[in-house]
Amino acid sequence: MKIGCPKEIKPQEFRVGMTPNAAREAISHGHEVYMEKNAGTGAGFADADYTAVGAKILDTAAEVFAKADMIVKVKEPQAVERKMLREGQILFTYLHLAPDPDQTHDLIKSGATCIAYETVTDRNGGLPLLAPMSEVAGRLAPQVGAWTLQKANGGRGVLLGGVPGVSPAKVLVIGGGVVGTHAAKIAAGMGADVTVLDRSIPRLRYLDDVFGGTFKNAYANEGNTIELARQADMIIGAVLIPGAAAPKLISKAQLKELKPGAALVDVAIDQGGCFETSKATTHQDPIYEVDGIMHYCVANMPGAVARTSTLALGNATMPFMLALADKGWKKACADDVHLLNGLNVHAGKLTYAAVGQALNLPTVNAADVLK
Ligand SMILES: NC(=O)c1ccc[n+]([C@@H]2O[C@H](COP(=O)([O-])OP(=O)(O)OC[C@H]3O[C@@H](n4cnc5c(N)ncnc54)[C@H](O)[C@@H]3O)[C@@H](O)[C@H]2O)c1
């Protein structure tokens, strides 16, 4: 199969869909890999890193789209990229179609077979191509929160780990899933006094069994949330209710009860945010203040560490990319229901029910298009 990887064109996106190591494995499986010139630069991969493993470099995205049987990307295709898709071509990338009718209509019109990273599943009910980005955002959260807490940035002027004779900062993590667990591990590793809140008792049991000595946990009712928030130097928002907007767990009125200069890091901002006063920010201008409380609400946190994120995403996507290339999309999806769950659009038809419901469009059963 001819696999093409264009340079990402969404603003502030520095990741790339294929690492040189992914290209190497695809080539060793007998496939051809075509990279757009400078596609990997933002993630620290030079064109020479790709040619060294046998990939070919093309000057423009148009050439990559024209050549490839399968396009492997990171972000959803932008309007200009969607025009270059064609019938029978495979697109393997994040799509996030439910809130995006324009993209959905364009992909249906293209006739391409579009497999979305974010709906591929695993046998534990998880989302294996979303989890690496949650791991990155979670591990980054205490790091950016620690910076936000510095005096020059408007914070309380508190060092996360304290020093001998001075107590460490108190960090409250709301939501103990992938983001929250990784955030808590790193904050505890930096020496902070960490508590994680969650509404799922099985999850609290897991956190207690595995991390009982590293950080504390508590049930996320309103009373516990505000009591722990009042004591916290940093609060990390990491909740998720799948398919729904994030619940608002700290109101504007409650900001007055927090410590002046406390840092709120709202990782759940991509689902609307879990603090009432959260609004999405960018890496250029990441923080702002409301009622004396500093807010960090960057919607694409993994972009800050594009190289780590690219490598983590590449590890997770590679087995699926190889299956699609080795077997063709139909057999790969027939052999693996979890990859089939990623199928969102095929040959002019929507194949993912939740997207159809969100956009009021007809869908066909993904399994039926395999027949
Ligand atoms: N900003 C970014 O760059 C970025 C990157 C990755 C993920 N995210 C977002 O981070 C959020 C968390 O993602 P995740 O992968 O950890 O999800 P997850 O499903 O692994 O974990 C979410 C946790 O929240 C808990 N929860 C739900 N409602 C709660 C409530 N009211 N109080 C306390 N806990 C509650 C759930 O029980 C679950 O354990 C999501 O909104 C995700 O989209 C953002």
Coordinates of C-alpha atoms in Angstrom, one line a residue, residues 58-297:
L58 CA 7.1 15.0 -1.8
D59 CA 7.0 18.7 -2.1
T60 CA 3.3 19.4 -1.5
A61 CA 0.3 18.0 0.3
A62 CA -1.5 17.7 -3.1
E63 CA 1.2 15.2 -4.3
V64 CA 0.9 13.2 -1.1
F65 CA -2.9 13.0 -1.3
A66 CA -2.7 12.1 -5.0
K67 CA -0.2 9.3 -4.5
A68 CA -1.5 7.7 -1.3
D69 CA -4.0 4.8 -0.9
M70 CA -4.1 5.7 2.8
I71 CA -3.5 9.1 4.5
V72 CA -2.3 9.0 8.1
K73 CA -2.6 12.3 10.0
V74 CA -3.1 13.7 13.5
K75 CA -5.8 16.4 13.3
E76 CA -9.1 16.3 11.4
P77 CA -8.6 17.2 7.7
Q78 CA -9.1 20.9 7.1
A79 CA -11.4 22.1 4.3
V80 CA -8.5 22.4 1.7
E81 CA -7.4 18.8 2.7
R82 CA -10.9 17.4 2.4
K83 CA -11.1 18.6 -1.2
M84 CA -8.0 16.3 -2.0
L85 CA -9.6 13.1 -0.6
R86 CA -11.0 10.7 -3.2
E87 CA -13.3 7.7 -3.4
G88 CA -11.7 4.5 -2.1
Q89 CA -8.9 6.3 -0.2
I90 CA -8.5 5.5 3.5
L91 CA -8.1 8.4 6.0
F92 CA -6.8 7.4 9.4
T93 CA -6.7 10.4 11.9
Y94 CA -8.6 12.2 14.7
L95 CA -11.9 13.4 13.2
H96 CA -14.3 14.5 16.1
L97 CA -17.2 14.7 13.7
A98 CA -20.1 15.1 16.1
P99 CA -19.7 18.9 16.6
D100 CA -18.5 19.4 13.0
P101 CA -21.2 19.2 10.3
D102 CA -19.1 20.9 7.6
Q103 CA -16.3 18.3 7.9
T104 CA -18.9 15.4 8.1
H105 CA -20.6 16.5 4.9
D106 CA -17.3 16.9 3.1
L107 CA -16.1 13.4 4.2
I108 CA -19.4 11.9 3.1
K109 CA -19.1 13.6 -0.2
S110 CA -15.5 12.5 -0.7
G111 CA -16.4 8.8 -0.9
A112 CA -13.3 8.0 1.2
T113 CA -13.1 5.5 4.0
C114 CA -12.6 7.5 7.2
I115 CA -11.4 5.8 10.4
A116 CA -11.4 8.1 13.5
Y117 CA -8.7 7.6 16.2
E118 CA -11.0 8.8 18.9
T119 CA -13.6 6.0 18.4
V120 CA -11.3 3.0 18.1
T121 CA -11.8 0.9 21.3
D122 CA -10.0 -1.7 23.3
R123 CA -11.1 -4.8 25.0
N124 CA -11.3 -3.0 28.4
G125 CA -13.8 -0.5 27.1
G126 CA -11.1 2.2 26.8
L127 CA -10.1 4.4 23.9
P128 CA -6.5 3.4 23.1
L129 CA -5.8 6.2 20.6
L130 CA -7.1 8.9 23.0
A131 CA -5.4 7.6 26.1
P132 CA -1.9 8.6 25.2
M133 CA -2.9 12.3 24.8
S134 CA -4.7 12.1 28.1
E135 CA -1.5 10.7 29.6
V136 CA 0.5 13.6 28.2
A137 CA -2.0 16.3 29.3
G138 CA -2.2 14.7 32.8
R139 CA 1.5 14.7 33.2
L140 CA 1.8 18.2 31.9
A141 CA -0.9 19.6 34.2
P142 CA 1.2 19.9 37.4
Q143 CA 4.1 21.3 35.4
V144 CA 2.1 24.1 33.9
G145 CA 0.3 24.5 37.2
A146 CA 3.6 24.9 39.0
W147 CA 4.6 27.6 36.6
T148 CA 1.2 29.3 37.0
L149 CA 1.8 29.4 40.8
Q150 CA 4.9 31.4 40.4
K151 CA 4.6 35.0 41.6
A152 CA 5.6 36.6 38.3
N153 CA 2.8 34.7 36.6
G154 CA 0.2 36.0 39.1
G155 CA 0.2 32.9 41.3
R156 CA 0.5 32.4 45.0
G157 CA 4.3 32.1 44.9
V158 CA 4.2 28.6 46.3
L159 CA 6.8 25.9 45.4
L160 CA 5.0 22.6 44.8
G161 CA 7.4 20.5 46.8
G162 CA 8.1 23.0 49.6
V163 CA 11.5 22.7 51.2
P164 CA 12.7 21.2 54.5
G165 CA 10.8 23.1 57.2
V166 CA 8.2 24.5 54.8
S167 CA 5.1 22.4 53.9
P168 CA 4.6 21.4 50.3
A169 CA 1.7 22.8 48.1
K170 CA -1.7 21.2 48.3
V171 CA -2.9 19.9 44.9
L172 CA -6.5 18.8 44.4
V173 CA -7.2 16.7 41.3
I174 CA -10.9 16.4 40.4
G175 CA -11.5 13.3 38.3
G176 CA -9.3 10.2 38.8
G177 CA -9.3 8.8 35.2
V178 CA -6.4 8.8 32.8
V179 CA -5.7 12.5 33.0
G180 CA -6.2 12.7 36.8
T181 CA -4.1 9.7 37.7
H182 CA -1.1 10.9 35.6
A183 CA -1.5 14.4 37.0
A184 CA -1.6 13.1 40.6
K185 CA 1.5 10.9 40.0
I186 CA 3.5 13.7 38.7
A187 CA 2.3 16.2 41.3
A188 CA 3.2 13.7 44.1
G189 CA 6.5 13.1 42.4
M190 CA 7.2 16.8 42.6
G191 CA 6.7 16.6 46.3
A192 CA 3.1 18.1 46.6
D193 CA 0.5 16.9 49.0
V194 CA -2.1 15.5 46.5
T195 CA -5.7 14.4 46.8
V196 CA -7.8 13.0 44.0
L197 CA -11.6 13.2 43.9
D198 CA -13.8 10.9 41.8
R199 CA -17.4 9.8 41.7
S200 CA -16.7 6.2 40.7
I201 CA -16.2 4.0 43.8
P202 CA -14.5 1.2 41.7
R203 CA -12.0 3.9 40.4
L204 CA -11.4 5.1 44.0
R205 CA -10.7 1.5 45.1
Y206 CA -8.2 1.1 42.2
L207 CA -6.5 4.4 43.1
D208 CA -6.4 3.4 46.7
D209 CA -4.9 -0.1 46.0
V210 CA -2.3 1.1 43.5
F211 CA -1.4 4.6 44.8
G212 CA -2.6 4.6 48.4
G213 CA 0.9 5.6 49.7
T214 CA 1.5 8.2 47.0
F215 CA -1.7 10.3 47.1
K216 CA -5.0 10.4 48.9
N217 CA -8.4 10.1 47.4
A218 CA -11.9 11.1 48.4
Y219 CA -15.5 10.8 47.0
A220 CA -16.4 13.8 44.8
N221 CA -19.5 15.1 46.5
E222 CA -20.1 18.9 46.7
G223 CA -19.0 19.2 50.3
N224 CA -15.7 17.4 49.9
T225 CA -15.0 19.3 46.7
I226 CA -15.4 22.8 48.2
E227 CA -13.7 21.8 51.5
L228 CA -10.6 20.5 49.7
A229 CA -10.7 23.3 47.1
R230 CA -10.5 25.9 49.9
Q231 CA -7.2 24.3 51.1
A232 CA -5.7 23.8 47.7
D233 CA -2.9 25.8 46.1
M234 CA -3.6 24.1 42.7
I235 CA -6.8 22.5 41.4
I236 CA -6.6 20.3 38.3
G237 CA -9.9 19.6 36.5
A238 CA -9.8 16.2 34.9
V239 CA -13.4 14.9 34.8
L240 CA -15.2 13.3 31.9
I241 CA -18.7 12.3 31.3
P242 CA -18.5 10.5 27.9
G243 CA -20.5 12.3 25.3
A244 CA -21.5 15.2 27.6
A245 CA -20.3 18.6 28.4
A246 CA -18.1 18.7 31.5
P247 CA -20.1 19.4 34.8
K248 CA -19.2 22.7 36.4
L249 CA -17.7 21.8 39.8
I250 CA -16.5 25.2 41.1
S251 CA -18.7 28.2 40.5
K252 CA -17.7 31.8 40.0
A253 CA -19.1 32.6 43.5
Q254 CA -16.9 29.9 45.0
L255 CA -13.7 31.5 43.7
K256 CA -13.8 33.9 46.7
E257 CA -13.5 30.9 49.0
L258 CA -10.2 29.7 47.4
K259 CA -6.7 30.9 48.4
P260 CA -5.8 34.1 46.6
G261 CA -3.4 33.3 43.7
A262 CA -4.4 29.6 43.6
A263 CA -3.9 28.0 40.2
L264 CA -6.8 26.3 38.4
V265 CA -5.7 24.0 35.6
D266 CA -8.8 23.0 33.6
V267 CA -7.7 20.0 31.4
A268 CA -11.4 19.3 30.7
I269 CA -11.6 22.5 28.8
D270 CA -12.0 20.6 25.5
Q271 CA -15.3 19.4 26.9
G272 CA -16.3 22.9 28.0
G273 CA -14.3 23.0 31.2
C274 CA -15.3 22.0 34.8
F275 CA -14.9 25.4 36.4
E276 CA -17.6 28.0 35.7
T277 CA -15.0 30.7 34.9
S278 CA -13.0 28.6 32.5
K279 CA -12.6 29.7 28.9
A280 CA -10.3 28.1 26.3
T281 CA -6.8 29.6 26.0
T282 CA -3.8 29.0 23.7
H283 CA -0.1 28.2 24.3
Q284 CA 0.7 31.8 23.3
D285 CA -1.5 33.2 26.0
P286 CA -2.3 30.3 28.4
I287 CA -3.3 32.0 31.7
Y288 CA -5.7 34.6 32.9
E289 CA -7.1 35.8 36.3
V290 CA -10.6 35.9 37.6
D291 CA -11.3 37.2 41.2
G292 CA -7.6 36.7 42.1
I293 CA -7.5 33.1 40.9
M294 CA -5.2 32.1 38.1
H295 CA -6.7 29.9 35.3
Y296 CA -4.8 27.8 32.8
C297 CA -7.2 26.4 30.1

